[in-house]
XYZ file of C-alpha atoms in Angstrom:
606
model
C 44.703 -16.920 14.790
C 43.152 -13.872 12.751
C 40.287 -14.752 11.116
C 40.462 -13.519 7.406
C 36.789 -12.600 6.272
C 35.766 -10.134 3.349
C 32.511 -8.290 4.793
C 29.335 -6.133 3.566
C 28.644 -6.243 -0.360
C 30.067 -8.601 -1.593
C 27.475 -9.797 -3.148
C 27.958 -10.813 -7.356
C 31.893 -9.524 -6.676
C 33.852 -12.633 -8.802
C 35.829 -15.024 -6.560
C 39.397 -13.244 -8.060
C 38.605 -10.037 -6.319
C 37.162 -11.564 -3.047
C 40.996 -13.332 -3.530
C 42.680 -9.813 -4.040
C 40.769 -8.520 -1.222
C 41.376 -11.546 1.204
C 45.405 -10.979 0.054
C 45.391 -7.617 1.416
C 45.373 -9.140 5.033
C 48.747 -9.943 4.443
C 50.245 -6.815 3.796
C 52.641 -5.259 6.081
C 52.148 -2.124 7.363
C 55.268 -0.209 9.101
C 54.195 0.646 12.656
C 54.311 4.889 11.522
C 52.749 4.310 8.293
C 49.708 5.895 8.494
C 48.594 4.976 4.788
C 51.204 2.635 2.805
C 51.508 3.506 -0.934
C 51.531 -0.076 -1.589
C 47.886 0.212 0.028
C 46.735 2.936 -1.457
C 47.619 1.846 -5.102
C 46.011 -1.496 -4.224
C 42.476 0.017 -2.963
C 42.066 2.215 -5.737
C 42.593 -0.120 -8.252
C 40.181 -2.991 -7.052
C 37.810 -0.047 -6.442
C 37.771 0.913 -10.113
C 37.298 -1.930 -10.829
C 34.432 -2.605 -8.955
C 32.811 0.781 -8.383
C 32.483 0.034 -4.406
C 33.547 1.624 -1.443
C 36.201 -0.426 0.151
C 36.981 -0.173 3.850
C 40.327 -1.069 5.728
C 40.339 -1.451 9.706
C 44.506 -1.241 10.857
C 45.546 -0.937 14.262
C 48.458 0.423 15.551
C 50.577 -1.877 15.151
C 50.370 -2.378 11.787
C 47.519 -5.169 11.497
C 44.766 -5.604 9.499
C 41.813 -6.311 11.550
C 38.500 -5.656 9.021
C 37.892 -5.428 5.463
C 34.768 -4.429 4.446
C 32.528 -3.576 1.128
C 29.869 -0.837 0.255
C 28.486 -0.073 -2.899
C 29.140 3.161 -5.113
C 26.519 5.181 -2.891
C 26.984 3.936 0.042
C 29.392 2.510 2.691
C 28.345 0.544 5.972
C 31.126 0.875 8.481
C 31.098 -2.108 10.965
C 31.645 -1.787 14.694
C 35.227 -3.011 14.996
C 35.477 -3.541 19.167
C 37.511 -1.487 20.962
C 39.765 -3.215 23.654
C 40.595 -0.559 25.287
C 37.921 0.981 27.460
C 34.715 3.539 26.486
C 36.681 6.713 27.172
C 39.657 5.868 25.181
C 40.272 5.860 21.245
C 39.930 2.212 20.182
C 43.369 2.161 18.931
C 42.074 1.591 15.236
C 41.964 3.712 11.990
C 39.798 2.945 9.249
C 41.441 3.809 5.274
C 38.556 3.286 2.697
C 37.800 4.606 -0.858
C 35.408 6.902 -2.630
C 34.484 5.929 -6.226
C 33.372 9.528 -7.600
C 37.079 10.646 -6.516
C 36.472 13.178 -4.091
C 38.670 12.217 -1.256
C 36.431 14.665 1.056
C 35.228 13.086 3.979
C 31.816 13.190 4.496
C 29.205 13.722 7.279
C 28.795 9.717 7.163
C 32.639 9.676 7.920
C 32.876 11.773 10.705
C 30.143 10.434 12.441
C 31.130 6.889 12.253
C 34.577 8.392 13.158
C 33.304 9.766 16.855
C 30.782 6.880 16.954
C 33.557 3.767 16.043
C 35.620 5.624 18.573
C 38.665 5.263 15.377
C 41.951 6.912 15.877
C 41.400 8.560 12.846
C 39.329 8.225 9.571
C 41.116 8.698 5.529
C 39.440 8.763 2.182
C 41.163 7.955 -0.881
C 39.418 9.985 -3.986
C 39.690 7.187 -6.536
C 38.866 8.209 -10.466
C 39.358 5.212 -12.859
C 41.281 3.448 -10.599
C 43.886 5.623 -9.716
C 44.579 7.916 -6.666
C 43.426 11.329 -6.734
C 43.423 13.111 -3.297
C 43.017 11.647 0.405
C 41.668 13.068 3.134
C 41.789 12.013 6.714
C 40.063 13.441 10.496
C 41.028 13.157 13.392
C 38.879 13.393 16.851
C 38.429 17.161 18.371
C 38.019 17.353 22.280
C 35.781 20.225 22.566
C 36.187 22.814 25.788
C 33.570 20.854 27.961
C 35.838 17.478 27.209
C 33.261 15.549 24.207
C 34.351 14.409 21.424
C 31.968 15.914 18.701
C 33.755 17.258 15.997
C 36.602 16.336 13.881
C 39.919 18.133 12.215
C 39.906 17.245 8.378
C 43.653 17.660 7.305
C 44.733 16.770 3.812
C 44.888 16.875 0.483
C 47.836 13.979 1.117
C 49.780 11.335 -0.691
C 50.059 8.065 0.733
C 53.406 7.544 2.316
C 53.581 11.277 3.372
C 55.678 12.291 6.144
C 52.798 15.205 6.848
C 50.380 12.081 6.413
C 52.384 10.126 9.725
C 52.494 12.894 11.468
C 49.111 12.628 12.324
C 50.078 9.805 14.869
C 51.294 12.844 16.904
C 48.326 14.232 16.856
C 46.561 10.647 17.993
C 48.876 9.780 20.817
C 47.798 13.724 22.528
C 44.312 13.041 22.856
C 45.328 9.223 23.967
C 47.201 10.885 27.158
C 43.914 13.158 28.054
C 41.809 9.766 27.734
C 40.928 10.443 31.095
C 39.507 13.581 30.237
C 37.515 12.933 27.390
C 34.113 11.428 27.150
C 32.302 10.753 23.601
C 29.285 12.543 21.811
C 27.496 9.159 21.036
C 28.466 8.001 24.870
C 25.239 8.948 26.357
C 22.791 7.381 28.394
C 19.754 7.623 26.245
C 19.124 6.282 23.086
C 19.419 8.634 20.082
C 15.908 8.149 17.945
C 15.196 8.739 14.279
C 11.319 9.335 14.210
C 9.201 7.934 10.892
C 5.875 8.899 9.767
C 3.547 8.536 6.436
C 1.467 11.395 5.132
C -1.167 10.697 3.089
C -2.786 13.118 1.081
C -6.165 12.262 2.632
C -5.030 13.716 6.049
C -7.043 16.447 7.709
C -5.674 19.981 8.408
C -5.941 20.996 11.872
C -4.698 24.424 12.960
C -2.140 24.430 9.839
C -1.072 21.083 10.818
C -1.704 18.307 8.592
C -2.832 14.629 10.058
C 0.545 13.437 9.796
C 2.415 16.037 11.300
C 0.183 15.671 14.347
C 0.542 11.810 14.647
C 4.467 12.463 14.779
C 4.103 14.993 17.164
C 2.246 12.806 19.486
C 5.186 9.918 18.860
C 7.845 12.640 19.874
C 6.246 12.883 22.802
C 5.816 9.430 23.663
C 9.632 8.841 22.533
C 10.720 11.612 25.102
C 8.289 9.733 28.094
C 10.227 6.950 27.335
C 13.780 8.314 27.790
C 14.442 8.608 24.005
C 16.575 11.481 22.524
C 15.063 12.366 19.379
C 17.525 13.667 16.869
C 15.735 13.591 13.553
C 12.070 13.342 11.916
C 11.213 12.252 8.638
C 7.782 12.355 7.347
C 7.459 10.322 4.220
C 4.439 11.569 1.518
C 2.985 8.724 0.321
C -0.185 7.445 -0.964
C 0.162 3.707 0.743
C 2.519 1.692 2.872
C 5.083 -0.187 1.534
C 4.575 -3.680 2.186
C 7.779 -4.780 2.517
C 10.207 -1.322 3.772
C 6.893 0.948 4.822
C 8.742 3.836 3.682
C 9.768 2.404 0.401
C 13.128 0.775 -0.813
C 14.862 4.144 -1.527
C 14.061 5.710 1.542
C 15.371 3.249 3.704
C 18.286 3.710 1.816
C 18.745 7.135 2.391
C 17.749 6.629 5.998
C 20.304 4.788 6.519
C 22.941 7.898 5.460
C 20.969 10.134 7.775
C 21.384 7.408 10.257
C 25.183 7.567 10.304
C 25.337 10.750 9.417
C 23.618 12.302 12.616
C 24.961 8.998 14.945
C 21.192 7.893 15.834
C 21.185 4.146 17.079
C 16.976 3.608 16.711
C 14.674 4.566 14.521
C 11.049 4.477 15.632
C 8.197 4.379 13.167
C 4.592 6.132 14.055
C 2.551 2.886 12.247
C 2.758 -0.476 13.514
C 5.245 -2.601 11.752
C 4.849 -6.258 10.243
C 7.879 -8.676 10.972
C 8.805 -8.770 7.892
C 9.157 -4.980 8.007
C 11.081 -4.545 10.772
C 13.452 -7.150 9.592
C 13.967 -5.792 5.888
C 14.409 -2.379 7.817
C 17.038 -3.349 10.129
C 18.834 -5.087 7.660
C 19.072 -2.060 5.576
C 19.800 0.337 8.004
C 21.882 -1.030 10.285
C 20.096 0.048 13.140
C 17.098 -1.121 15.908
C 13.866 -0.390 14.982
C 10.914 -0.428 16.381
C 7.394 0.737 15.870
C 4.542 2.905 17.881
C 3.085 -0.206 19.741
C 6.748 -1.614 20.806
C 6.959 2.549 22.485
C 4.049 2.808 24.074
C 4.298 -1.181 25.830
C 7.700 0.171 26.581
C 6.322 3.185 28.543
C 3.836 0.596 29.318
C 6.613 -1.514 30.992
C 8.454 1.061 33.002
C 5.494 2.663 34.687
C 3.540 -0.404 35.863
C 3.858 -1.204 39.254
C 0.998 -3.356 41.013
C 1.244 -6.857 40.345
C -1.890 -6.549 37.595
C -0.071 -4.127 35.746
C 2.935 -6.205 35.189
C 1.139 -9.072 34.294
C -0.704 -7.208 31.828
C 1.734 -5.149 30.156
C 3.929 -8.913 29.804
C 0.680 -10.004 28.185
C 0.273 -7.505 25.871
C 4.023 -7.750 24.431
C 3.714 -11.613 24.044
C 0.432 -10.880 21.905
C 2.165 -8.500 19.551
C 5.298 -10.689 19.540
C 4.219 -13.479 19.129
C 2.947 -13.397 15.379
C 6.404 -11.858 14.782
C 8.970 -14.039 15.964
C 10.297 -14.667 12.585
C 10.541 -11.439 11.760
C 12.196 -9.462 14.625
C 15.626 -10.516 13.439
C 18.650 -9.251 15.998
C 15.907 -8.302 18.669
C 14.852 -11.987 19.211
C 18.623 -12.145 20.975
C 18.545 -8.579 23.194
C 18.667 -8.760 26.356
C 20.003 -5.616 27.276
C 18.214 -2.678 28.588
C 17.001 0.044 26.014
C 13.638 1.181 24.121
C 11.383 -1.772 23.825
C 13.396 -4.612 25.453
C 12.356 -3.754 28.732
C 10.139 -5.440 30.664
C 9.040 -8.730 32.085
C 8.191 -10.515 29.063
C 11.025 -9.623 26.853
C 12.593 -12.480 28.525
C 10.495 -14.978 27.123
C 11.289 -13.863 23.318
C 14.224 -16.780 23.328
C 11.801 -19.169 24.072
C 9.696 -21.293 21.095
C 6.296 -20.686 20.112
C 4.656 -22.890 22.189
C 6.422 -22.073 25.283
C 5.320 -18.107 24.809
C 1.429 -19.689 23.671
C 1.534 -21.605 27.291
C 2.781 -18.000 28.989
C 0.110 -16.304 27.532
C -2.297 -18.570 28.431
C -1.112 -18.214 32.087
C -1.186 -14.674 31.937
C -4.939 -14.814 30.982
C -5.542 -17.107 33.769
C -4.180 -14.917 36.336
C -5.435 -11.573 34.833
C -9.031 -13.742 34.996
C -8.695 -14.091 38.633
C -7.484 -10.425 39.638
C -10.691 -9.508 37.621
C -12.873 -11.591 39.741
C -11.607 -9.957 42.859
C -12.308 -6.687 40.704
C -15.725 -7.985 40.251
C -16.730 -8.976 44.032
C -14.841 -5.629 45.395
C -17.472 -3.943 42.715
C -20.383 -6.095 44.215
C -19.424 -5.143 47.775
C -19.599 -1.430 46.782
C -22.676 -2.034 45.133
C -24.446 -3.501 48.262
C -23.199 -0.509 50.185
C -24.919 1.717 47.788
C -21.433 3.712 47.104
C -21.513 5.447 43.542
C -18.660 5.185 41.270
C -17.366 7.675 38.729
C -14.657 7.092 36.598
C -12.612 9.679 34.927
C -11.549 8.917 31.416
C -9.680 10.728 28.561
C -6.825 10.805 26.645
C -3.260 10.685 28.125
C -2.181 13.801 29.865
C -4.907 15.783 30.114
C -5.049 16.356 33.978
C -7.179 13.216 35.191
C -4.685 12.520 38.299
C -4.520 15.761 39.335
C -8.257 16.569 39.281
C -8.735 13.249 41.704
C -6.217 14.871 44.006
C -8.143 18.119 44.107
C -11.189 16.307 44.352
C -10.154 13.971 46.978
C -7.815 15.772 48.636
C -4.926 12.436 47.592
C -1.769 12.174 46.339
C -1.736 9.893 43.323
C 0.793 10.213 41.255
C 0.635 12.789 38.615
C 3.010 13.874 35.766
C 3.341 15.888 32.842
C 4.098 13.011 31.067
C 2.420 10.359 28.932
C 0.896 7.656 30.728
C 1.971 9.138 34.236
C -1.115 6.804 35.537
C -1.338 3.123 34.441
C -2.650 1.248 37.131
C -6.081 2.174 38.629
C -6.476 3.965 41.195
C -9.732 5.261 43.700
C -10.757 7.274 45.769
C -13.645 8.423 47.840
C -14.602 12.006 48.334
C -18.073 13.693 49.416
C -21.176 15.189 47.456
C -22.334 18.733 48.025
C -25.915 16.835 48.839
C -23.577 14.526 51.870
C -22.945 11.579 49.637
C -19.764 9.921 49.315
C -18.890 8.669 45.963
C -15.906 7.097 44.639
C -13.552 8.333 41.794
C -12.057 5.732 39.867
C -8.754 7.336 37.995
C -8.230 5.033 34.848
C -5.563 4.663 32.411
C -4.915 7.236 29.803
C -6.295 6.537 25.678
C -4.229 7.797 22.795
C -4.529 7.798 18.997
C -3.646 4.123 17.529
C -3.994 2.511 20.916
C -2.171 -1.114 20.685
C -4.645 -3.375 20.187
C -2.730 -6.000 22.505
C -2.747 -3.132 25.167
C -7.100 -2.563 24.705
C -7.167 -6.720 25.055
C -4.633 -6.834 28.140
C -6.112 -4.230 29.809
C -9.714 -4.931 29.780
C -10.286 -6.376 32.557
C -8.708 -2.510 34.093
C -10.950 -0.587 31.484
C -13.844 -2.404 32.994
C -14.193 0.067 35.850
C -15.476 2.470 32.572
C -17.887 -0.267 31.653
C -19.440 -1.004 35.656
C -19.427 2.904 37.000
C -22.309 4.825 37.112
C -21.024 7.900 35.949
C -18.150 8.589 33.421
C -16.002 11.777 34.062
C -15.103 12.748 30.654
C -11.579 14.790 30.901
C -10.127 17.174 28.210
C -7.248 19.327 27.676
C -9.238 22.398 26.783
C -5.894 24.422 25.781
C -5.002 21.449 23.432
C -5.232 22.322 19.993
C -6.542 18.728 19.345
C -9.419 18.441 22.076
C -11.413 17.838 19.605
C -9.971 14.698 18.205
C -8.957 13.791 21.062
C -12.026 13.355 22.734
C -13.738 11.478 19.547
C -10.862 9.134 20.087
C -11.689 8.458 23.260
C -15.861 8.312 22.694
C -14.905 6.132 20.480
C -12.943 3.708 22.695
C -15.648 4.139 24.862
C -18.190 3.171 22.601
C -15.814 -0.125 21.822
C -15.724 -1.224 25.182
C -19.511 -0.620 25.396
C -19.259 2.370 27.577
C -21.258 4.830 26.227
C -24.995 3.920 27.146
C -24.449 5.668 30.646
C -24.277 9.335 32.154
C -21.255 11.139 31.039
C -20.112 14.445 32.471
C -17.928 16.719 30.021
C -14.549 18.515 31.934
C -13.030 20.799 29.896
C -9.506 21.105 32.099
C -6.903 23.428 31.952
C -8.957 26.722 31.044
C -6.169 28.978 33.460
C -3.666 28.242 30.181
C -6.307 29.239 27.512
C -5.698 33.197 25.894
C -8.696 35.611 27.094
C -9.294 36.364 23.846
C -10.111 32.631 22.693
C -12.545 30.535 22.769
C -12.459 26.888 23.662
C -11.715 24.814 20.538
C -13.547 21.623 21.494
C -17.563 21.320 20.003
C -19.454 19.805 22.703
C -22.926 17.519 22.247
C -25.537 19.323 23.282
C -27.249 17.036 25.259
C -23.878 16.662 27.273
C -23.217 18.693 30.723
C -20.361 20.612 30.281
C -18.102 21.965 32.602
C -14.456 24.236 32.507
C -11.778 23.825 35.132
C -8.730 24.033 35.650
C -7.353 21.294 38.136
C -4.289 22.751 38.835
C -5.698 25.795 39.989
C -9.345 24.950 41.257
C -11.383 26.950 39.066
C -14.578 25.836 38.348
C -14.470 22.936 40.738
C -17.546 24.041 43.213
C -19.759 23.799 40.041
C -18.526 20.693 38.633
C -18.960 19.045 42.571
C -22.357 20.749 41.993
C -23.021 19.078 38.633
C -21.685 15.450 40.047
C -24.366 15.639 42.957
C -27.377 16.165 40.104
C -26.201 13.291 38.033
C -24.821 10.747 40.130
C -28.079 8.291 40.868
C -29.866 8.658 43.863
C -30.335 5.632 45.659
C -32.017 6.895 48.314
C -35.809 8.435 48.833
C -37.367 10.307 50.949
C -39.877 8.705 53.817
C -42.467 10.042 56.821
C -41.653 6.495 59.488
C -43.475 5.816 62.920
C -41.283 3.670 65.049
C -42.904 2.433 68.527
C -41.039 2.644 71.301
C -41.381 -1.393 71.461
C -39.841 -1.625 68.211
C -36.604 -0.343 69.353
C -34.301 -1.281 66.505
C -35.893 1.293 64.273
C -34.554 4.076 65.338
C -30.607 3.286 65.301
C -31.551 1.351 61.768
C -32.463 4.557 60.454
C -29.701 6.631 61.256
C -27.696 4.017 60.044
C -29.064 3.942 56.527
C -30.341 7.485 55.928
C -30.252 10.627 57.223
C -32.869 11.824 59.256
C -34.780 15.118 59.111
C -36.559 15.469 61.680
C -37.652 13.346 65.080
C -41.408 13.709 66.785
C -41.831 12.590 69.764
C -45.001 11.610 70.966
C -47.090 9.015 73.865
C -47.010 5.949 71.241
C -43.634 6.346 69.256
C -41.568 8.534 67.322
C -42.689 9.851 63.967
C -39.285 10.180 61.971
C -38.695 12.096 58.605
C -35.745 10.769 56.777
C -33.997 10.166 53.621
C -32.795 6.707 53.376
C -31.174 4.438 51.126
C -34.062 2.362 49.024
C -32.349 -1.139 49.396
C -32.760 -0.670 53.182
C -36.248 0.948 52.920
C -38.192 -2.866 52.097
C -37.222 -3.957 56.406
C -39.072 -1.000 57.249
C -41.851 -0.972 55.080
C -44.663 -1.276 57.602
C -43.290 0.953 59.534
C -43.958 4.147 56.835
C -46.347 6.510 57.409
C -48.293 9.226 55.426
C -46.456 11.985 55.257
């Protein structure tokens, strides 16, 4: 049994004309009549009356499947399902009404046309309730076999012999279904980017702050497998609390929507619940905001068992305080941007249920940081330095530990190509081995769930002796960048400890220019380019004059009774130079100072 619903706007529409509309389900449509006059006359009149759009969903048989209301400025065109597989034409045409009487179809038309996967798509130009032109399209297969255009044919009358002959037309591309694959039928989501300027922003190399925070998202979008199709960069003076944007740009975010056949729409600010919910709503579309990306990216690269656990804790955090306000993505399941991951799971579960998940999650993350903790105590004992490289995302940090250490970590030219720690040891021009520590990426507007989840990670920062401070040199934002990072740094209580400046990627920066960022002074300062190896002998150089020195040098006597002292020596220094003489053997050495207290009385003058 058909189920006879009136749907979209139908909201202060008298109970009469929700009755006219309901009655239209039992029309009867001839099998070739593309657009009955009966119809026709019917649609325009209510729609005078009413000044909405009015949308009719028949399929080829004559049946009405949908009815559905927009407003005089806009028209939301529901998904009616297909049943009859992705690469075919759903089997349905959609007839609905334009209140300024231009039958024209419009950009929204087409692309909810190719989108809907419709048979065809007619406007009816209505003028004070009467019938002045219609308009219908029809799917174009272009020469590679998509389906991204459409043939407008018209002006018509309804009940038009040249109107019905567009089944001809219909039943063509049917028998190349095969063939034919469709321009919204891709495997990446299609992204509508969203950013406020303010008028306070700072101009940087003719870009404003805005334009540069947008940038940044597009490149985050495009880590995360996102096709970005549109970006809109909204001037205005403060968010609006409940749409961000404000009311009327939502609204006309939702034509561009259609219009261009985007399916998410990603906003450079974190959203409240409430937000994303009156958004949605609106629009018609997912949405999500900068945080939901990045634990996204978050969730696809992490691969060690910390990782996991931390990016799951992270997206409870920042879901958690939203649950009433996430609307249809409380119930996704599917794959896509920002559903993915191990927590998203746990979104159909209660409050408390997620409170007692993230309490487990801290438990766990508590005990991987203890082993952190006594693996940083054993390296202590051994007298092993540690340097950590920070810096912002992408700047070369992976692949100046492989040239360092002569490894293979990962490293892209991506995002957050590096998200769970990883070190190394390499060697000291002075004969020292050191470790590097290779840490996760920092970024403008850094999740605050992701800082708290991944402390216990950012704590090889806090514990190393030395921090490797990594720029992009040919970046026309080094400069902010790295104050984004100090200042992470300085969060996480960081900063009270040598730091060595590495100005990377100098082979991509012009002769004639000089290197944007402004240093500190009392700062060591060095340019390479990892890729190539420039400037690495001075930077290894630089490493061996900072790094503390936990070893001194010492003039020893060991008699030849005391036999141990010898062997101990070697093992915990490096010696100089051996005398032999009739007592014992007078040894100059340099040795580590915790072992230097066993052979204190054996130390001589030197």
């Amino acid at each position: 049994m058909r189920v006879i619903n009136i749907s979209g706007n139908i909201e202060s529409l008298r109970k009469s004309i929700i009755d006219e509309l309901e009655g239209l389900y039992e029309l009867e449509v001839a099998k070739g009549d593309f657009l009955p006059e009966e119809l026709a006359i019917k649609l325009a009149d209510i729609t005078g009356r009413i000044n909405r759009e009015i949308a009719v969903y028949i399929n080829r048989k004559g049946g009405i499947e949908d009815i559905s209301i927009g407003d005089n400025a806009t028209v939301s065109l529901p998904e009616v399902e297909g049943r009859r597989g992705k690469s075919r034409l759903t089997g349905i045409r959609c007839i609905h009404t334009h209140p300024n009487g231009d039958g024209m179809l419009s950009e929204v038309d087409i692309s909810s046309l190719l989108k809907l996967r419709l048979d065809a798509m007619a406007a009816i130009g209505v003028k004070d309730g009467r019938i002045v032109q219609v308009y219908a399209a029809i799917p174009v297969k272009a020469d590679e076999g998509n389906f991204c255009n459409a043939d407008i044919y018209g002006p018509f009358r309804p009940g038009s012999p040249e109107m019905n002959s567009l089944f001809n037309l219909i039943e063509d591309i049917d028998r190349s279904h095969k063939e034919v694959l469709f321009a919204n039928e891709t495997e990446k989501e299609r992204a509508i980017l969203v950013g406020l300027e303010s008028a306070s922003g700072r101009i940087l190399n003719g870009k404003s702050e805005g334009e540069r925070s947008i940038g940044e998202l597009e490149e985050l979008a495009l880590t995360a497998g996102v096709t970005v199709v549109h970006t809109v960069l909204q001037k205005k003076a403060s968010k609006d609390p409940a749409y961000y944007i404000g009311k009327g740009m939502v609204e006309n975010l939702c034509l561009l929507r259609q219009a261009i056949n985007a399916d998410l729409i990603i906003f450079d600010d974190e959203l409240s619940g409430a937000q994303v919910r009156n958004i949605e709503n609106a629009t018609g579309a997912k949405v999500i905001d900068r945080t939901v990306l990045i634990l996204d990216i978050f969730a696809q690269r992490a691969r060690s068992k910390e990782g996991k656990l931390q990016v799951e804790l992270a997206q409870l955090k920042y879901r958690l305080p939203r649950l009433t306000g996430l609307g249809q993505q409380l119930s996704r399941l599917g794959g896509g941007i920002g559903t993915r991951g191990p927590g998203e799971k746990k979104l159909e579960v209660d409050k408390r249920h997620i409170r007692r998940r993230i309490s487990y999650l801290e438990h766990e993350l508590k005990n991987l940081s203890t082993r952190r903790g006594l693996a940083r105590e054993g390296r202590k004992k051994a007298d092993v330095p540690v340097i950590a490289l920070v810096g912002y995302t992408n700047v070369g940090k992976s692949t100046l530990m492989n040239r360092l250490c002569s490894s293979d970590v990962f490293a892209e030219n991506k995002l957050f190509a590096t998200l769970d720690p990883t070190t190394r040891s390499f060697t000291l021009p002075d004969g020292r081995t050191a470790l590097l520590v290779d840490t996760v990426g920092f970024i403008r507007k850094l999740p605050h769930e992701l800082v708290e989840a991944f402390k216990s990670t950012l704590e090889e920062a806090v514990f190393a002796d030395v921090l490797m401070h990594v720029a992009d040199a040919s970046s026309e934002e080094a400069e902010e960048q790295i104050k984004v990072v100090d200042e992470l740094l300085s969060s996480l209580g960081a900063m009270d400890k040598p730091i060595v400046m590495v100005l990377n990627k100098i082979d991509l920066i012009p002769e004639d220019s000089a290197l944007i960022p402004v240093i500190k002074s009392d700062i060591s300062v060095f340019e390479v380019s990892a890729a190539g190896g420039q400037g690495l002998d001075k930077l290894l150089h630089g490493l061996a004059a900072i790094v503390p020195k936990e070893e001194m040098e010492a003039v020893l006597f060991a008699p030849y009774s005391d036999g141990w002292v010898l062997p101990y020596i070697h093992e915990n220094g490096k010696v100089i130079s051996e005398d032999y003489t009739e007592d014992g053997v007078r040894i100059k050495a340099i040795i580590k100072k915790p072992k230097v207290e066993k052979l204190r009385k054996y130390l001589a003058e030197k």
